[in-house]
Structure formats: C-alpha cells, structure tokens
Amino acid sequence: MPTIKDVAKRAGVAVSTASYALSGSSKIKGTTREKVLLAAKELNYRKNGLAMDLKKSKTKTIALILSDLSGPFYSELIRGVQELALEKEYDLIVCGSHGDESSTAAKFLRETRTDGVILLAHNINSEFIRESAREGFPIIVLDRHLSGDPNIISINVNNRKGGYHATDYLIQSGKKSVGLISGPSNSADSQDRVAGYKEALEAHGITPLSKWIINGKFTQEGGYQATKMLVHQGDIPEAVFYANDEMAIGGLEALKEHNIRVPEDISIIGFDDIQLTPYLTPPLTTMRQPKYEIGKLAAHVIFRVLEGDQVNEHYTFDTELIKRESVRIDQ
C-alpha cells in the first residue's frame, strides 16, 4: 500500500509539502499541488483515516530540539522548559538536530508526535520549519526571527546589541584593536553578534580587519583552533570578543599554550555566561543571556497556544555585561 512518503518521492517534494497539498492547505499552491495530486492518483494513494484521527489526539509531550546536546549552554535552558512541563504534567523529549529530513528531529517537526516543539538548531533551515508549522502545533524558534505564520513564535536575545556592548566595553577599556572569534556562518545568532561587533568598531572609527575575524564554530575545540590560527599570524589584537563562552574556554587554553597571558597580554570577553565562567583562570568577562528565563517563557508560550490563548509573534530579551578579570582596564 503506497504511503505519503511514496507520493512525496514521486512528486519530488518534501513529505511535509505532500501532506499539506493532500490536506488542501492554502500554503501549497499552483504546480506543486498539481504534481502532488497527480502522484497520489498515479500511485492510487488513499489517506489512512484511523492514522489521521490518532494524530489529532494530544500526546502530552513537547520536544526541545538542540544543535548539540553536549554543550554547557543548554543546561539552564532545559531546566526552564522542564520545570514548566512537569508543572503541566507534560513529558519533555530533548533531541539533537543532526541528520536530514529522516532524522528524529525532523520527524518531530513534520509529524504529530508531540504537541509542540521548541527549536534551537541553526542547521534546520527556515523553509522546512515553515512547511512544518500548522494550526494547533506551536513551534517556538530561539535562534532566528520567522514572521508571517501564526503557528511560529520567535523568542530571541538581542544579539546585535549584545555584540555591540561586548566590543564597545573592550574599546572603552583602552583597546585599539579587537579581534572576533565567530560562530557558524549559518547561525543567525552569530551573524547578529558579528554585526554588533562591526558596528561598535565603526562607531569608534576602527576598521574591522578580516584577518582578525575567524570562525570558531561555537565549540570549545573551534575556539581553540581559531585562537591558534590568530596567534600563528604573528600579529594579534589587543583584545578578542568570543561570540560564545565555549569558544572563549578553548581560546584560553590556546593562549596559555603560547604563553600569552590574560589579561596582561590580551583581554578577552565571551557571550552567554555559562555556569563555568566564574571559575576559569582568570574568571571570564562575558555577556549574560537569561537562558533559564528563555526556556521557561518558551514552554509557557507553547501551553498558552495549546490552551487557545493569543500570544505575541516575537519576544526579545536583553543581555547583561558581567565584568570579571579577563579584561584589563587601561588607564
């Protein structure tokens, strides 16, 4: 018996697109709908009524999809979601976003296996998220701003402003040259922090230099390797803004290996304020984002939608500068 996957394959579209077309959704128009309907006719496809009824029932479960389950950033975010889920007597499933459209994360978005999804995964593209959104199935995105669909709600930190303040603080402390270890190029969070960094430099009449802007992939190992590359150029800046704390931890290790002292020889600042940062040597100056509060709000918004309440399309949190000992203040 042909399945919807067979129809999607014959039509050359995603399974979610085929599902929308067959259900008469206004999201799918024109030639795409015609291709799907033709494929269904050729395969003699019939909807499974029992399965459709089962999918309409509540699962009492929400999913949290993350780029990387191993990162220390996520613990406070998960705690915020989990506390409210338990209070509402819901189960929480946390999974990574690695893989293609056959991955577990994609299935949680495409199929009704949970009652809602919280998404912090820059490697899942926005178009797939839009295709997966549907009435009664709220998707909360934490790493981008998607507008135009009432079933997608964005909760973000003002990363551009945070990147500006981090860089401005380094310059205000007396540094005339500031490098940047950025995150992945496809991460909206990283893009905004880079934009804030460049704005702060330009506001102080400093030209951003590409040799001092290196991708550290938002990982400790990435920060370590990017910092080694910075050092091997033989011309290091007076300060470095690491676009997250994990990369700053890797950077501290690389600098120590090269006998470059922090903050005596170079000042550094991170972003996130993960739990480890006060205990580093030296304690890391960073931009704090309210991870627990973001998680709790994301869960709260999901439950409000499921209860039929109206919610905002977008929510924004500000960051806070946490001054510690990794930045030297020049008199």
Coordinates of C-alpha atoms in Angstrom, one line a residue:
M1 CA 0.0 0.0 0.0
P2 CA 1.6 3.3 -1.0
T3 CA 2.4 5.8 1.7
I4 CA 2.7 9.6 1.8
K5 CA 6.5 9.2 1.5
D6 CA 6.0 7.4 -1.8
V7 CA 3.8 10.2 -3.0
A8 CA 6.4 12.8 -2.0
K9 CA 9.1 10.9 -3.7
R10 CA 7.1 10.6 -6.9
A11 CA 6.2 14.3 -6.9
G12 CA 9.8 15.3 -6.0
V13 CA 8.8 17.3 -2.9
A14 CA 9.2 17.0 0.9
V15 CA 6.9 14.8 2.8
S16 CA 5.5 17.8 4.7
T17 CA 4.7 19.5 1.4
A18 CA 2.9 16.5 0.1
S19 CA 0.9 16.3 3.4
Y20 CA -0.1 20.0 3.1
A21 CA -1.1 19.5 -0.6
L22 CA -3.2 16.5 0.1
S23 CA -5.0 18.1 3.1
G24 CA -5.9 21.1 0.9
S25 CA -3.7 23.6 2.8
S26 CA -3.5 27.1 1.4
K27 CA 0.3 27.0 1.9
I28 CA 0.7 24.9 -1.2
K29 CA -0.4 26.4 -4.5
G30 CA -0.2 26.0 -8.2
T31 CA 2.1 23.5 -10.0
T32 CA 3.3 22.0 -6.7
R33 CA -0.2 21.0 -5.6
E34 CA -0.9 19.6 -9.1
K35 CA 2.3 17.5 -9.0
V36 CA 1.4 16.0 -5.6
L37 CA -2.2 15.2 -6.6
L38 CA -1.1 13.6 -9.8
A39 CA 1.5 11.5 -8.0
A40 CA -1.2 10.4 -5.5
K41 CA -3.5 9.4 -8.3
E42 CA -0.9 7.5 -10.2
L43 CA 0.0 5.6 -7.0
N44 CA -3.6 5.1 -6.1
Y45 CA -2.8 6.6 -2.7
R46 CA -5.5 6.8 0.0
K47 CA -5.3 8.7 3.3
N48 CA -5.4 6.5 6.4
G49 CA -8.4 7.8 8.3
L50 CA -7.5 6.0 11.5
A51 CA -4.0 7.4 11.5
M52 CA -5.3 10.9 10.8
D53 CA -7.6 10.6 13.9
L54 CA -4.8 9.3 16.0
K55 CA -2.7 12.3 15.0
K56 CA -5.3 14.7 16.2
S57 CA -5.1 13.4 19.8
K58 CA -2.9 15.1 22.4
T59 CA 0.4 13.4 23.2
K60 CA 1.0 15.3 26.5
T61 CA 4.6 15.7 25.2
I62 CA 6.7 18.6 23.9
A63 CA 10.0 18.4 22.1
L64 CA 13.1 20.5 22.6
I65 CA 15.4 20.2 19.6
L66 CA 19.0 21.5 20.0
S67 CA 22.0 21.8 17.7
D68 CA 24.3 19.9 20.2
L69 CA 23.3 18.0 23.3
S70 CA 26.8 18.2 24.8
G71 CA 27.2 22.0 25.1
P72 CA 27.2 23.5 28.6
F73 CA 25.0 26.4 27.4
Y74 CA 21.9 24.2 27.3
S75 CA 21.5 23.0 30.9
E76 CA 19.8 26.2 32.2
L77 CA 17.6 26.4 29.1
I78 CA 16.5 22.8 29.5
R79 CA 15.8 23.3 33.2
G80 CA 13.5 26.3 32.4
V81 CA 11.5 24.2 29.9
Q82 CA 11.4 21.1 32.1
E83 CA 10.1 22.8 35.2
L84 CA 7.1 24.2 33.5
A85 CA 6.5 20.9 31.6
L86 CA 6.4 19.0 34.8
E87 CA 4.1 21.5 36.4
K88 CA 1.7 21.0 33.4
E89 CA 2.2 17.2 33.7
Y90 CA 3.8 17.0 30.3
D91 CA 6.7 14.9 29.2
L92 CA 9.8 16.6 27.7
I93 CA 11.8 15.0 24.9
V94 CA 15.2 16.5 24.1
C95 CA 17.0 15.5 20.9
G96 CA 19.8 16.7 18.7
S97 CA 19.2 18.1 15.2
H98 CA 21.9 16.1 13.3
G99 CA 20.7 14.4 10.1
D100 CA 18.5 15.1 7.2
E101 CA 14.7 15.0 6.9
S102 CA 14.6 11.4 8.1
S103 CA 16.1 12.4 11.5
T104 CA 14.2 12.2 14.7
A105 CA 14.3 16.0 15.0
A106 CA 12.7 16.3 11.5
K107 CA 10.0 13.8 12.4
F108 CA 9.1 15.7 15.5
L109 CA 8.5 18.8 13.2
R110 CA 6.9 17.1 10.3
E111 CA 4.7 14.5 12.1
T112 CA 2.4 15.0 15.1
R113 CA 4.5 13.1 17.6
T114 CA 4.4 15.9 20.1
D115 CA 2.0 18.8 20.9
G116 CA 4.6 21.4 20.2
V117 CA 8.3 22.0 19.6
I118 CA 11.0 24.4 20.9
L119 CA 13.8 24.7 18.4
L120 CA 17.4 26.0 18.9
A121 CA 19.1 24.4 15.9
H122 CA 20.7 26.6 13.2
N123 CA 21.2 23.6 10.9
I124 CA 17.4 23.1 10.4
N125 CA 16.5 25.5 7.6
S126 CA 13.8 28.1 7.9
E127 CA 11.8 26.8 4.9
F128 CA 11.5 23.4 6.5
I129 CA 10.2 25.0 9.7
R130 CA 7.6 27.0 7.8
E131 CA 6.5 23.8 6.0
S132 CA 6.1 22.0 9.3
A133 CA 4.1 24.7 11.0
R134 CA 0.3 24.0 11.3
E135 CA -2.6 25.0 13.4
G136 CA -2.6 23.6 16.9
F137 CA 1.1 22.7 16.7
P138 CA 3.1 25.6 18.0
I139 CA 6.8 25.9 17.0
I140 CA 9.0 28.2 19.2
V141 CA 12.2 29.2 17.5
L142 CA 15.0 30.5 19.7
D143 CA 17.8 31.2 17.1
R144 CA 16.1 33.3 14.4
H145 CA 13.1 35.6 13.7
L146 CA 10.5 34.0 11.5
S147 CA 7.4 36.1 10.8
G148 CA 4.2 35.6 8.8
D149 CA 3.0 32.3 10.3
P150 CA 0.8 32.5 13.5
N151 CA 2.0 29.0 14.4
I152 CA 5.7 30.0 14.6
I153 CA 6.7 32.2 17.6
S154 CA 10.3 33.6 17.9
I155 CA 12.0 34.2 21.2
N156 CA 15.4 35.8 20.9
V157 CA 18.1 37.6 22.7
N158 CA 19.2 41.0 21.2
N159 CA 22.4 39.5 19.9
R160 CA 23.3 42.5 17.8
K161 CA 23.1 44.8 20.8
G162 CA 25.0 42.3 22.9
G163 CA 27.8 42.0 20.3
Y164 CA 28.0 45.8 20.2
H165 CA 28.2 46.2 24.0
A166 CA 30.9 43.5 24.3
T167 CA 33.1 45.1 21.7
D168 CA 32.4 48.6 23.0
Y169 CA 33.5 47.5 26.5
L170 CA 36.8 46.3 25.2
I171 CA 37.4 49.5 23.3
Q172 CA 36.3 51.6 26.3
S173 CA 38.8 49.7 28.4
G174 CA 41.5 51.1 26.2
K175 CA 41.9 48.5 23.4
K176 CA 42.5 49.9 20.0
S177 CA 42.4 46.6 18.2
V178 CA 39.8 43.9 18.7
G179 CA 39.5 40.5 17.1
L180 CA 36.5 38.3 16.8
I181 CA 36.0 34.5 17.0
S182 CA 32.6 34.0 15.5
G183 CA 30.1 31.1 15.4
P184 CA 28.9 29.2 12.3
S185 CA 28.1 31.3 9.3
N186 CA 24.6 29.9 9.0
S187 CA 23.7 30.8 12.6
A188 CA 21.5 33.9 12.9
D189 CA 22.8 34.4 16.5
S190 CA 26.4 34.6 15.3
Q191 CA 25.5 36.8 12.4
D192 CA 23.9 39.3 14.7
R193 CA 26.8 39.3 17.2
V194 CA 29.2 39.8 14.3
A195 CA 27.1 42.8 13.1
G196 CA 27.2 44.3 16.6
Y197 CA 30.9 43.8 16.7
K198 CA 31.5 45.6 13.4
E199 CA 29.1 48.4 14.4
A200 CA 31.0 49.1 17.6
L201 CA 34.3 49.2 15.8
E202 CA 33.0 51.6 13.2
A203 CA 31.4 53.8 15.9
H204 CA 34.9 54.3 17.4
G205 CA 36.5 54.9 13.9
I206 CA 38.1 51.4 13.8
T207 CA 38.1 49.5 10.6
P208 CA 37.3 45.7 11.0
L209 CA 40.1 43.6 9.7
S210 CA 39.2 40.2 8.1
K211 CA 42.4 38.6 9.4
W212 CA 41.2 39.1 12.9
I213 CA 37.7 37.6 12.3
I214 CA 37.8 33.8 12.4
N215 CA 35.0 31.2 12.6
G216 CA 35.2 29.1 15.8
K217 CA 32.0 27.1 15.1
F218 CA 30.5 27.8 18.6
T219 CA 32.6 24.9 20.1
Q220 CA 35.4 24.7 22.6
E221 CA 37.6 22.9 20.0
G222 CA 36.7 25.5 17.4
G223 CA 37.7 28.4 19.7
Y224 CA 41.0 26.6 20.5
Q225 CA 41.8 26.1 16.8
A226 CA 40.7 29.6 15.8
T227 CA 42.8 31.2 18.5
K228 CA 45.9 29.2 17.4
M229 CA 45.3 30.5 13.9
L230 CA 45.1 34.0 15.2
V231 CA 48.4 33.6 17.1
H232 CA 50.2 31.9 14.2
Q233 CA 49.5 35.0 12.1
G234 CA 52.1 36.7 14.2
D235 CA 50.0 39.9 14.7
I236 CA 47.4 39.5 17.4
P237 CA 45.0 42.2 18.5
E238 CA 44.9 43.7 22.0
A239 CA 41.6 42.1 22.7
V240 CA 39.3 39.3 21.4
F241 CA 35.5 39.0 21.5
Y242 CA 34.5 35.4 21.5
A243 CA 30.9 35.0 20.3
N244 CA 30.2 32.4 22.9
D245 CA 31.8 31.2 26.2
E246 CA 32.7 27.7 24.9
M247 CA 35.0 29.2 22.3
A248 CA 36.5 31.5 24.9
I249 CA 37.4 28.5 27.0
G250 CA 39.2 26.9 24.1
G251 CA 40.8 30.3 23.4
L252 CA 42.2 30.5 26.9
E253 CA 43.7 27.1 26.5
A254 CA 45.4 28.0 23.2
L255 CA 46.7 31.3 24.6
K256 CA 48.2 29.6 27.6
E257 CA 50.0 27.1 25.4
H258 CA 51.6 30.1 23.6
N259 CA 52.5 31.8 26.9
I260 CA 50.1 34.7 26.2
R261 CA 48.7 35.9 29.4
V262 CA 45.1 37.0 30.0
P263 CA 44.5 39.9 30.7
E264 CA 48.1 41.1 30.9
D265 CA 49.0 40.5 27.2
I266 CA 45.5 40.2 25.7
S267 CA 41.9 40.9 27.0
I268 CA 39.0 38.6 26.2
I269 CA 35.3 38.6 26.6
G270 CA 32.7 35.9 25.9
F271 CA 29.0 35.6 25.4
D272 CA 26.3 33.5 27.3
D273 CA 27.7 33.4 30.9
I274 CA 27.6 29.6 31.2
Q275 CA 28.0 28.2 34.8
L276 CA 31.7 27.5 34.4
T277 CA 32.8 31.1 33.5
P278 CA 33.3 32.5 37.1
Y279 CA 35.7 29.5 37.9
L280 CA 38.1 29.9 34.9
T281 CA 41.6 31.3 35.3
P282 CA 41.1 34.2 35.0
P283 CA 37.3 34.4 35.6
L284 CA 35.7 35.3 32.2
T285 CA 34.1 38.6 31.5
T286 CA 31.0 37.9 29.4
M287 CA 27.6 39.0 28.1
R288 CA 24.9 37.1 30.1
Q289 CA 21.8 36.0 28.4
P290 CA 18.9 34.7 30.6
K291 CA 18.9 31.0 29.5
Y292 CA 16.6 29.7 32.2
E293 CA 14.1 32.5 31.6
I294 CA 14.1 31.9 27.9
G295 CA 13.4 28.2 28.4
K296 CA 10.6 28.9 30.8
L297 CA 9.0 31.5 28.5
A298 CA 9.2 29.1 25.5
A299 CA 7.3 26.4 27.4
H300 CA 4.8 29.0 28.8
V301 CA 4.0 30.2 25.2
I302 CA 3.5 26.7 24.0
F303 CA 1.0 25.9 26.7
R304 CA -0.8 29.2 26.2
V305 CA -1.2 28.4 22.5
L306 CA -2.4 24.8 23.3
E307 CA -5.0 26.4 25.7
G308 CA -6.3 28.6 22.9
D309 CA -4.8 31.9 24.1
Q310 CA -3.4 34.6 21.8
V311 CA 0.3 35.2 22.1
N312 CA 2.8 37.6 20.6
E313 CA 4.6 36.7 17.4
H314 CA 8.0 37.7 18.8
Y315 CA 9.7 38.1 22.2
T316 CA 13.1 39.7 22.9
F317 CA 15.5 39.5 25.9
D318 CA 18.4 41.9 26.5
T319 CA 21.9 40.8 27.5
E320 CA 23.9 42.0 30.5
L321 CA 27.6 42.7 30.8
I322 CA 29.2 40.7 33.5
K323 CA 32.6 42.2 34.4
R324 CA 35.2 39.8 35.7
E325 CA 39.0 39.6 35.4
S326 CA 39.7 38.6 31.8
V327 CA 39.7 42.3 30.6
R328 CA 42.4 44.6 31.6
I329 CA 41.3 48.2 32.2
D330 CA 44.0 50.6 30.7
Q331 CA 44.3 53.9 32.5

